[in-house]
Short mmCIF file of C-alpha atoms and ligand atoms in Angstrom, two decimals:
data_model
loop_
_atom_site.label_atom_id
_atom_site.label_comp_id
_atom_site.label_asym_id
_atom_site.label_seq_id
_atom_site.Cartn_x
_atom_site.Cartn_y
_atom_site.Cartn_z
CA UNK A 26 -13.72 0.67 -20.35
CA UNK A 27 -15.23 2.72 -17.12
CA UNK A 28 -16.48 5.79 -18.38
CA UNK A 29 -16.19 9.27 -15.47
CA UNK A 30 -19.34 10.36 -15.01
CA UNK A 31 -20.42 13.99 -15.27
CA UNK A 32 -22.85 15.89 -13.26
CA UNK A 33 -24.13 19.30 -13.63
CA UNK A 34 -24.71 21.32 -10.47
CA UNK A 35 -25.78 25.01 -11.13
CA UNK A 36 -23.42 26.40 -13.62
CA UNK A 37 -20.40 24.05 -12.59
CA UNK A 38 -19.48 19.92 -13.78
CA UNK A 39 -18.73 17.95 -11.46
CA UNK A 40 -16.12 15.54 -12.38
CA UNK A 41 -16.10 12.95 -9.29
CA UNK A 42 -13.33 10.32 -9.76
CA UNK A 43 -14.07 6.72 -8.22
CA UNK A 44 -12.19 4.43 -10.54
CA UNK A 45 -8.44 3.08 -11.42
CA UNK A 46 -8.11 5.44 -14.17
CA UNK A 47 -6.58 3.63 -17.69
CA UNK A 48 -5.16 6.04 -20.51
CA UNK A 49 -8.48 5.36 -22.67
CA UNK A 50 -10.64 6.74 -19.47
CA UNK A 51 -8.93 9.71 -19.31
CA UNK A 52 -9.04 10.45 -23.09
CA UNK A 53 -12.68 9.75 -23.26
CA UNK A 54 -13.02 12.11 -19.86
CA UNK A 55 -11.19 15.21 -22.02
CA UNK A 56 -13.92 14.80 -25.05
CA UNK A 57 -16.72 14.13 -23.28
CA UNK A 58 -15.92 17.45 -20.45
CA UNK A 59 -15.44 19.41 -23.53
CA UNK A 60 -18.78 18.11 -25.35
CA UNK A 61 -20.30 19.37 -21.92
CA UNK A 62 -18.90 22.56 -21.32
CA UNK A 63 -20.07 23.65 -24.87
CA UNK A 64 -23.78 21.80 -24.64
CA UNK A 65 -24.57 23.40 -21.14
CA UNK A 66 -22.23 26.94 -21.22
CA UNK A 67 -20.82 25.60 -17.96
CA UNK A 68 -18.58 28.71 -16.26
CA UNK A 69 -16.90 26.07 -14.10
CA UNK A 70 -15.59 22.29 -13.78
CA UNK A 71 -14.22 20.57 -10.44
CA UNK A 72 -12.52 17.67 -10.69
CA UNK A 73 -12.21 15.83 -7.51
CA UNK A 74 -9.63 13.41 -6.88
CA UNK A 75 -10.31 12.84 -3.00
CA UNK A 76 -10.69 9.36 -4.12
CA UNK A 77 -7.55 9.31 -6.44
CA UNK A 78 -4.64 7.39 -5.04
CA UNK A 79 -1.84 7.45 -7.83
CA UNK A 80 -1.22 10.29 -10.39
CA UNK A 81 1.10 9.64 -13.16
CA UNK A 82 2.33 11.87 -16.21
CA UNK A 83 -0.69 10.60 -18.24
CA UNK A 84 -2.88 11.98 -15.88
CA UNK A 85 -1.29 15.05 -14.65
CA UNK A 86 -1.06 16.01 -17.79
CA UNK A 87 -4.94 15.63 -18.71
CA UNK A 88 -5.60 17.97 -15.57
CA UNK A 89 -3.31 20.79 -17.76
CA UNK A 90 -5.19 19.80 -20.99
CA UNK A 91 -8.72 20.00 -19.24
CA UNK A 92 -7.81 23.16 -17.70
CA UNK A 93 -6.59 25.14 -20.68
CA UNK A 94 -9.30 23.21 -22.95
CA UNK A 95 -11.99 24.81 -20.72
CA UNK A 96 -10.28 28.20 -20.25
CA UNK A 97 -10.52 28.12 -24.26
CA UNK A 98 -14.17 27.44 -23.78
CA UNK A 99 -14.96 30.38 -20.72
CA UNK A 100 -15.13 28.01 -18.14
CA UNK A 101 -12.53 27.74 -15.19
CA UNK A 102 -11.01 24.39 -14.07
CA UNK A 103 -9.99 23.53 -10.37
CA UNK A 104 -8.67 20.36 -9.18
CA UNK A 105 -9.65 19.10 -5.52
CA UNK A 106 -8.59 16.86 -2.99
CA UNK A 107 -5.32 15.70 -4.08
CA UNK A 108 -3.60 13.26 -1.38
CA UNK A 109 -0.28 14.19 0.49
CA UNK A 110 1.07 11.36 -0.85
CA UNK A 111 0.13 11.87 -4.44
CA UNK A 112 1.29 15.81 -3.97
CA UNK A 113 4.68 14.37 -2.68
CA UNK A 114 4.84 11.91 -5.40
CA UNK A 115 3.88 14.31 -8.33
CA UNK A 116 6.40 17.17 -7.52
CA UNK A 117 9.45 14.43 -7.46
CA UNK A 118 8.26 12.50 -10.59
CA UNK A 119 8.68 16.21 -12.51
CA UNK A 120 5.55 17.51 -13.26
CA UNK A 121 4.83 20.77 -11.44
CA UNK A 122 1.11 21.05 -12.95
CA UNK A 123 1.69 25.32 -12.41
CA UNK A 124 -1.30 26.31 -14.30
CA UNK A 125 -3.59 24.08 -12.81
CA UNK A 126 -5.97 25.86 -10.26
CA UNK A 127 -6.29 23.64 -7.10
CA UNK A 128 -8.35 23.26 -3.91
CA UNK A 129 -8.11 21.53 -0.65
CA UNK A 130 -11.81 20.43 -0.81
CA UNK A 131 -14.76 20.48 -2.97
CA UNK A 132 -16.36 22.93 -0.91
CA UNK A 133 -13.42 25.12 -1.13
CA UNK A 134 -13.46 24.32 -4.61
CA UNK A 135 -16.85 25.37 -5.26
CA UNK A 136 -16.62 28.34 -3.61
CA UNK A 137 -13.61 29.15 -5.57
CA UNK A 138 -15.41 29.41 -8.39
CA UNK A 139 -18.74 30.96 -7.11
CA UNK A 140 -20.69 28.19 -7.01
CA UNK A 141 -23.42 26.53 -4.57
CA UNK A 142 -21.51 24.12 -2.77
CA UNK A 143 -23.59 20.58 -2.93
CA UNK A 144 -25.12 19.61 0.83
CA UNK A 145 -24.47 22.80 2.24
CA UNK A 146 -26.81 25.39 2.05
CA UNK B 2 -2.46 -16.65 10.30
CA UNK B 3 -2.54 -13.72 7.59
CA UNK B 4 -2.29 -14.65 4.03
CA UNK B 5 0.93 -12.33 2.03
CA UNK B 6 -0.61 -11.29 -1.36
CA UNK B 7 1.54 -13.57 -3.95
CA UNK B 8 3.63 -11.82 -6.67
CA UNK B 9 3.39 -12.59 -10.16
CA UNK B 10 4.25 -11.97 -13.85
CA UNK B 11 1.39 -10.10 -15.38
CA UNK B 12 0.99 -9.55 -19.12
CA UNK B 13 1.06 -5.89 -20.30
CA UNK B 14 -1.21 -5.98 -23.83
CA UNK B 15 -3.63 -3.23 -22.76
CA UNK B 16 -4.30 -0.14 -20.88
CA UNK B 17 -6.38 -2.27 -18.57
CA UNK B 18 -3.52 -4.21 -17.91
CA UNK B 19 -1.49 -1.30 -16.84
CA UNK B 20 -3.98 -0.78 -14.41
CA UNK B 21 -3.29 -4.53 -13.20
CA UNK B 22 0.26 -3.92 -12.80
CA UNK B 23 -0.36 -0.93 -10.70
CA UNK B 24 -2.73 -2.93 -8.37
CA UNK B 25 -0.64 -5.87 -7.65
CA UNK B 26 2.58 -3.12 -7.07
CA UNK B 27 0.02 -1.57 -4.67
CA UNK B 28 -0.83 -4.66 -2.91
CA UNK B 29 2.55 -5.72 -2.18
CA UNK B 30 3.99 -2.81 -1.37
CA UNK B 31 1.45 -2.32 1.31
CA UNK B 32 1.89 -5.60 2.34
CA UNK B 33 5.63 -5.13 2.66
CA UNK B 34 4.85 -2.44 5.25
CA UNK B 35 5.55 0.44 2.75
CA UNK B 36 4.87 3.90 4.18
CA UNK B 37 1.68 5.21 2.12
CA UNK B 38 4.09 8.08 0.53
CA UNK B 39 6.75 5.04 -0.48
CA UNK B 40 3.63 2.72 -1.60
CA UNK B 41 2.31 5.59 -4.10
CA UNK B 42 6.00 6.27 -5.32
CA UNK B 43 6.81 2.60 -6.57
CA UNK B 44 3.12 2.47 -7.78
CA UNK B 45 3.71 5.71 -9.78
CA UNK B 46 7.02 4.55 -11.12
CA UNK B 47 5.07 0.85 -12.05
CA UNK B 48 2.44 3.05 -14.06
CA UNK B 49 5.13 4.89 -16.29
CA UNK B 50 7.58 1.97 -16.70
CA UNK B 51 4.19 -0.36 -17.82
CA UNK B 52 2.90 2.22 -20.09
CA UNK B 53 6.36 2.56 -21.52
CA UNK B 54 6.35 -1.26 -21.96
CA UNK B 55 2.76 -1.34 -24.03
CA UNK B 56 3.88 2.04 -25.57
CA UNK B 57 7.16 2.02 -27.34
CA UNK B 58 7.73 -1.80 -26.48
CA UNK B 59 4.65 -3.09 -28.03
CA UNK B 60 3.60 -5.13 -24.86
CA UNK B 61 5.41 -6.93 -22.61
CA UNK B 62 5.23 -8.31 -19.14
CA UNK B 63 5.81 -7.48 -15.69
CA UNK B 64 7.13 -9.56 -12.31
CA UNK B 65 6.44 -7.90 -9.39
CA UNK B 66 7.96 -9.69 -6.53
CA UNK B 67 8.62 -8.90 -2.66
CA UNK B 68 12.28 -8.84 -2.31
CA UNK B 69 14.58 -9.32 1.45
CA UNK B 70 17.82 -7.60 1.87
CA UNK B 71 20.59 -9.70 2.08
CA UNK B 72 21.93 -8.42 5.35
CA UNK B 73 18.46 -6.90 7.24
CA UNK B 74 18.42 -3.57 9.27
CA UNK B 75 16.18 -4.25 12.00
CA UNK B 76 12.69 -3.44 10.75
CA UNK B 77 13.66 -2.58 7.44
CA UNK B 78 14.23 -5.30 5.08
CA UNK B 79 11.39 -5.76 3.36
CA UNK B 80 11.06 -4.54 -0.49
CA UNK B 81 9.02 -4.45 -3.95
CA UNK B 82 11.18 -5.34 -6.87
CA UNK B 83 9.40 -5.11 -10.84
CA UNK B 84 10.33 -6.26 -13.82
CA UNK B 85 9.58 -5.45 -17.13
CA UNK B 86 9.97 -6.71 -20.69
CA UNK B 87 9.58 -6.50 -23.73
CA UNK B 88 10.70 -7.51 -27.01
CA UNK B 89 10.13 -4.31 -28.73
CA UNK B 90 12.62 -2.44 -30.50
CA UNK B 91 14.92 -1.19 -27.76
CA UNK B 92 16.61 2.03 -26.82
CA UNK B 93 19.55 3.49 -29.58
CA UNK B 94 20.85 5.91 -27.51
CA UNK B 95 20.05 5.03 -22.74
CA UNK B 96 21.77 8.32 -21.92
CA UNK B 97 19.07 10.60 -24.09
CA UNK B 98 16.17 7.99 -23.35
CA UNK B 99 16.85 8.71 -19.45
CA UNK B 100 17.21 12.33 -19.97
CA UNK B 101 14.72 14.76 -18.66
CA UNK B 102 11.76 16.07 -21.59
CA UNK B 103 13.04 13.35 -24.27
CA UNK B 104 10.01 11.86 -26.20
CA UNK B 105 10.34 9.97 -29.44
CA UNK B 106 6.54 10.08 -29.11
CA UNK B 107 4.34 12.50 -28.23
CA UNK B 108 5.05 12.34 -24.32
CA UNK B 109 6.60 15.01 -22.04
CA UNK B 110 10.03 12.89 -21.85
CA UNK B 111 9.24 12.49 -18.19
CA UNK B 112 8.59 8.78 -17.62
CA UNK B 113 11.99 6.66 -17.12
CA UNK B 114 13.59 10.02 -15.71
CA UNK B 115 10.92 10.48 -12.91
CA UNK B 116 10.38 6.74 -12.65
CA UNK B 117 14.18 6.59 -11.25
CA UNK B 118 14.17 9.24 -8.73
CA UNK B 119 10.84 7.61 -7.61
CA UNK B 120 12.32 4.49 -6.75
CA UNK B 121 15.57 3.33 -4.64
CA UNK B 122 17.36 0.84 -7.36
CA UNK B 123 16.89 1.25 -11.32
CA UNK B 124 18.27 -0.58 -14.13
CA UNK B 125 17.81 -0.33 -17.30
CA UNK B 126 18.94 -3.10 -20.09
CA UNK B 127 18.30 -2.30 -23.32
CA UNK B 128 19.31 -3.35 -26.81
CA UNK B 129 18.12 -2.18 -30.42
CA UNK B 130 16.46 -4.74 -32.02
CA UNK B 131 16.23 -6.96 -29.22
CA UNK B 132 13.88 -5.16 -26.67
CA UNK B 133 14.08 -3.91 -22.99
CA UNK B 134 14.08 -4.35 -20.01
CA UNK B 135 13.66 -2.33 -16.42
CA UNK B 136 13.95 -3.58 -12.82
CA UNK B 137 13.13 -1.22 -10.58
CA UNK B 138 13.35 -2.17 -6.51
CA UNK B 139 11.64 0.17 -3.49
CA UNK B 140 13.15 -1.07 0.10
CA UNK B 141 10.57 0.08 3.28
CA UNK B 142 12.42 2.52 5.56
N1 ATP C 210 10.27 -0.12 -23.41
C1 ATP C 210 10.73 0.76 -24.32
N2 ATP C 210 11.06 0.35 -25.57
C2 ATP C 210 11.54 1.21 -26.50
N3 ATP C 210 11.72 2.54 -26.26
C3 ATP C 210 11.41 3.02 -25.05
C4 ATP C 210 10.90 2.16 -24.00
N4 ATP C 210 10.70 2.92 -22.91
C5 ATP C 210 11.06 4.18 -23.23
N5 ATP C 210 11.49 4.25 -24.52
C6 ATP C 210 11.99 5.45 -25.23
O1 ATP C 210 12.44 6.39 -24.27
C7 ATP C 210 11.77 7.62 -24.46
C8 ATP C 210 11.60 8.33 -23.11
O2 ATP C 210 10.68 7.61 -22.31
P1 ATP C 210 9.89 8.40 -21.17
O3 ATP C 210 8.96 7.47 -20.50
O4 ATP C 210 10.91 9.09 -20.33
O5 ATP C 210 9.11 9.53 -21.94
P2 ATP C 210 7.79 9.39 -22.86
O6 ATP C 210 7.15 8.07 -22.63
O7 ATP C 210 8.19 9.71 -24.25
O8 ATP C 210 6.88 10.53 -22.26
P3 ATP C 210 6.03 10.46 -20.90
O9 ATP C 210 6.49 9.25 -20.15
O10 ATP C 210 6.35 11.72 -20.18
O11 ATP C 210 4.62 10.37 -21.34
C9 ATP C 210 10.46 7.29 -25.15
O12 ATP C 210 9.95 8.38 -25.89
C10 ATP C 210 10.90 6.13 -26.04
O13 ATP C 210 11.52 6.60 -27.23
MG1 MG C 211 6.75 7.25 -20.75
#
């Protein structure tokens, strides 16, 4: 099984994902962002999806989990880069992801939550 | 002279292989000459209907195939048709299976229900004790 790697940048994870994402992934991604947020006192998480090309109830739904998980935890969740396609796709298969704090880019993410954005100084 | 990518029946014992299904869907339906939005709805609906299969059917299999229309529109005749099965305990009761937020698990009911509006033609056959099966078909526009 891939495991997601996590990186750290200033007080924000950075949740980059670059693989086909199986159900076992995605749990293991929940536990270990939450081992993280409470090791380092992150404020922030990004998860960026730019490279993401199907998202299905299993996955929307750990985007909600991560999100309220890290709200639980002080730290603020924002999703970027979601494709047209997968937007379009999402809304008709039924889930509506509402509290789920989203961004066109990771830059805009970043700066949504304050952060340094990475390569741009 | 390009080479089509070649359906198949793929087993569905693992979350890996869900992953499988998804990928060959993908590659066909691109292939077909599937519009990216149409290509990421029947690859959506494969996801859910394969998870279902390993979930509540206890593994199963899925043919995906590239389907013609018997009498073509110019342009437009191409299609992705999937399969799957299982021998798993089957649905008691279709109408409440395929109704929107029912989970016997712990799932937001959302699967089979979102699954059909993703995709053009869905059938579901399904009988206690015996198992299940879906075929689901996506035409190009
Ligand atoms: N292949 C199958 N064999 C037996 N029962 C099934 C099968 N597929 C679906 N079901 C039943 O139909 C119910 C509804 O399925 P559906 O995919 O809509 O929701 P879910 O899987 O429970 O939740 P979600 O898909 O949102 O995670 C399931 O909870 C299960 O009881
Ligand atoms: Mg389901």
């Amino acid at each position: 099984m891939d495991r997601v790697p996590i990186l750290k940048i200033g007080s924000v994870l950075l949740v980059s994902i670059q693989v086909d994402l199986q159900d076992q992934t995605v749990l293991a991604l929940q536990e270990d962002l939450a081992d993280r947020i409470v090791r380092t006192g992150a404020r922030g998480v990004v998860i960026d999806i730019t490279a993401v090309d199907i998202v299905d109830s299993f996955i929307g739904r750990m985007f909600a989990t991560i999100a309220s998980m890290s709200k639980l935890m002080d730290a603020e969740t924002v999703v970027v880069g979601m494709r047209p396609a997968v937007a379009i796709t999402l809304v008709e298969l039924g889930l509506s992801l509402g509290g789920v704090r989203t961004a066109l880019d990771l830059e805009k993410g970043m700066r949504l939550l304050g952060a340094p954005v990475p390569g741009v100084s | 002279m390009s080479r089509e990518p070649a359906g198949g029946e793929l087993p569905i014992a693992s979350h890996d292989d869900v992953v499988r299904v998804r990928q060959l869907a993908r590659s066909l339906a691109a292939a077909a000459g599937m519009s990216l939005v149409d290509q990421t709805k029947i690859v959506t609906a494969a996801s859910e209907l394969a998870r279902n299969t390993l979930v509540y059917g206890g593994g199963g299999t899925a043919r995906v195939e590239r389907v013609e229309r018997p009498s073509p529109r110019a342009g437009a005749r191409a299609g992705v048709r999937i399969v799957f099965s299982d021998d798993g305990p089957g649905i008691p009761d279709v109408d409440q299976a395929l109704a929107e937020g029912w989970t016997s698990g712990g799932g937001l009911g959302l699967g089979l229900p979102g699954a059909r509006r993703l995709v053009d033609e869905f059938d579901l056959d399904t009988e206690p004790g015996r198992g299940t099966t879906v075929t689901v078909t996506k035409w190009c526009r």
